PDB file of C-alpha atoms in Angstrom:
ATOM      1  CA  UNK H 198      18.701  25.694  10.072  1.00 67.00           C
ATOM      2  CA  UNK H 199      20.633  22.315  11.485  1.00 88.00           C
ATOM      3  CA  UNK H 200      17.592  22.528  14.475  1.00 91.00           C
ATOM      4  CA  UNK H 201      14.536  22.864  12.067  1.00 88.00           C
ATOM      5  CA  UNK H 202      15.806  20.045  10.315  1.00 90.00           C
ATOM      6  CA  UNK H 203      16.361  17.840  13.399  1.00 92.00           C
ATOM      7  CA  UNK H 204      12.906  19.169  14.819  1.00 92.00           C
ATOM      8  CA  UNK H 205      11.261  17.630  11.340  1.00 90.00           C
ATOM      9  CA  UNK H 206      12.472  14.482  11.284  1.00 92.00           C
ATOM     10  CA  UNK H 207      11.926  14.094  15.429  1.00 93.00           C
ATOM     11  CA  UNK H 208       7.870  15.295  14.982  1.00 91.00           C
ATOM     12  CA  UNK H 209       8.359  12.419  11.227  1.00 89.00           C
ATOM     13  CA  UNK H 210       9.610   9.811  13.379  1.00 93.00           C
ATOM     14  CA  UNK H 211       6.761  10.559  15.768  1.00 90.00           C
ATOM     15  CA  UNK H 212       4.318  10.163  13.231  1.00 83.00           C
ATOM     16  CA  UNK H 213       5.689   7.099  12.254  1.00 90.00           C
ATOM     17  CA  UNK H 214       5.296   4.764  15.593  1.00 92.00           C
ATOM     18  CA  UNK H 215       2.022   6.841  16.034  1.00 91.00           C
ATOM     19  CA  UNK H 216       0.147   8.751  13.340  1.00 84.00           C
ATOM     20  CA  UNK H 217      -2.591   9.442  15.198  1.00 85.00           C
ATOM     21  CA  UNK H 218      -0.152  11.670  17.316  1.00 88.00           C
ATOM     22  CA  UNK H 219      -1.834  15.545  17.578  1.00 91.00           C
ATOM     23  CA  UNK H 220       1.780  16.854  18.816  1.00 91.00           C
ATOM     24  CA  UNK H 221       3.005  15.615  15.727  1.00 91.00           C
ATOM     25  CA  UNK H 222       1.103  16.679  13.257  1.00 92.00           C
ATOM     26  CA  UNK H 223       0.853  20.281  15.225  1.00 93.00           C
ATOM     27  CA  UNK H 224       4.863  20.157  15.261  1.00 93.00           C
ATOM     28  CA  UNK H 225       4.779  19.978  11.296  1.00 94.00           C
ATOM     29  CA  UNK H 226       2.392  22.460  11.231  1.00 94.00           C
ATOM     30  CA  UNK H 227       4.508  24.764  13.011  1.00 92.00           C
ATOM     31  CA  UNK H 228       7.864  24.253  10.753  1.00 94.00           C
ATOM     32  CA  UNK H 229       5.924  24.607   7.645  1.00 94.00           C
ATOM     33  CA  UNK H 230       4.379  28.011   8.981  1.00 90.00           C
ATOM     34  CA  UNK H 231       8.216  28.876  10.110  1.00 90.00           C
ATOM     35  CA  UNK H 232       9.116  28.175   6.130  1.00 90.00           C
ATOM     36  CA  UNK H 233       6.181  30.162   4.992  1.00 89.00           C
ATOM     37  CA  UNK H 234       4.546  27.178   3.677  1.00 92.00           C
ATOM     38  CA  UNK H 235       0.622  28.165   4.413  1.00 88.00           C
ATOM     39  CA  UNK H 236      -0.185  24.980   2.490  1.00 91.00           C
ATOM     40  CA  UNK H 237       1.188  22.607   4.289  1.00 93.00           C
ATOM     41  CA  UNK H 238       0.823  24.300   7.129  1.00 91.00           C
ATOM     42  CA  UNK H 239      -2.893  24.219   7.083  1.00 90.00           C
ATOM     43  CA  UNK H 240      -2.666  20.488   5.879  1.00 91.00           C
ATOM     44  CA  UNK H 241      -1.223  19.337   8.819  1.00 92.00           C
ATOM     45  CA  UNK H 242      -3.397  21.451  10.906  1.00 92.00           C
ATOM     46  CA  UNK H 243      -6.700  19.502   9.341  1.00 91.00           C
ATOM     47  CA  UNK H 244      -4.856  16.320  10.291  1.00 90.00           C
ATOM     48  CA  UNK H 245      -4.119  17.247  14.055  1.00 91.00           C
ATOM     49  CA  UNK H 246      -7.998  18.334  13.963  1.00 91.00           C
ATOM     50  CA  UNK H 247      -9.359  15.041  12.652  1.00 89.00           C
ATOM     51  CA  UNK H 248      -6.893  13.090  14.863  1.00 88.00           C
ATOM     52  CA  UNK H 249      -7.735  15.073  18.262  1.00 90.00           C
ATOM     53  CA  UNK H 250     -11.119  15.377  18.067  1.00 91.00           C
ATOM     54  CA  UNK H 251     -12.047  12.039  15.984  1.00 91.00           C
ATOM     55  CA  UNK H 252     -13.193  14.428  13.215  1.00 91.00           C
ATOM     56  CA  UNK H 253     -12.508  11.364  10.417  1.00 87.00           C
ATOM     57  CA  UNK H 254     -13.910  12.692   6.849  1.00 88.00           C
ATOM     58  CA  UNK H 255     -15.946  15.342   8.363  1.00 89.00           C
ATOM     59  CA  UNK H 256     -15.170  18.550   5.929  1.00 89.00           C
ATOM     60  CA  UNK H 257     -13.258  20.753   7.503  1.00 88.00           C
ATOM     61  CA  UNK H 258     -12.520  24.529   6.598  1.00 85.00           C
ATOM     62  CA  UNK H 259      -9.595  26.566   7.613  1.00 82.00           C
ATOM     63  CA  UNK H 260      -8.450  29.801   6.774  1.00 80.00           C
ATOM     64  CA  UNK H 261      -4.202  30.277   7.633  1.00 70.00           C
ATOM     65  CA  UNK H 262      -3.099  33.734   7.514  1.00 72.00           C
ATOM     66  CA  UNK H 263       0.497  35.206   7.951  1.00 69.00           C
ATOM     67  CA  UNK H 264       0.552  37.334  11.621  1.00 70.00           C
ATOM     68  CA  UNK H 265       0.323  40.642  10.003  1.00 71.00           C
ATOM     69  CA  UNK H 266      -2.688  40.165   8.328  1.00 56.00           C
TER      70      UNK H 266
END
């Protein structure tokens, strides 16, 4: 658990100095996905997406599913 934790607040600080950071925002993604947490996981998917391709307010739909499914 001690290395999710430190992972989080490395891929936060990241976001901090540069929010427009892809690796970042993908990095969240992937802890919230290891939690379970399909919400936020597909939240800070959208953000990577507008922030690597310069997507800004353009709607974007995305559909998160656990592995098995």
């Amino acid at each position: 658990r001690g290395e999710l934790e430190l992972a989080e607040r490395e891929f936060r600080k990241a976001f901090r100095v540069a929010p427009e950071s892809v690796v970042a925002w993908e990095g969240l993604a992937m802890l919230a996905a290891s939690r379970g947490d399909l919400v936020e996981e597909r939240r800070y998917l959208e953000r990577a997406l507008r922030e690597g391709f310069d997507l800004g307010s353009t709607p974007i739909k995305l559909r998160v599913r656990k592995r098995n499914d």
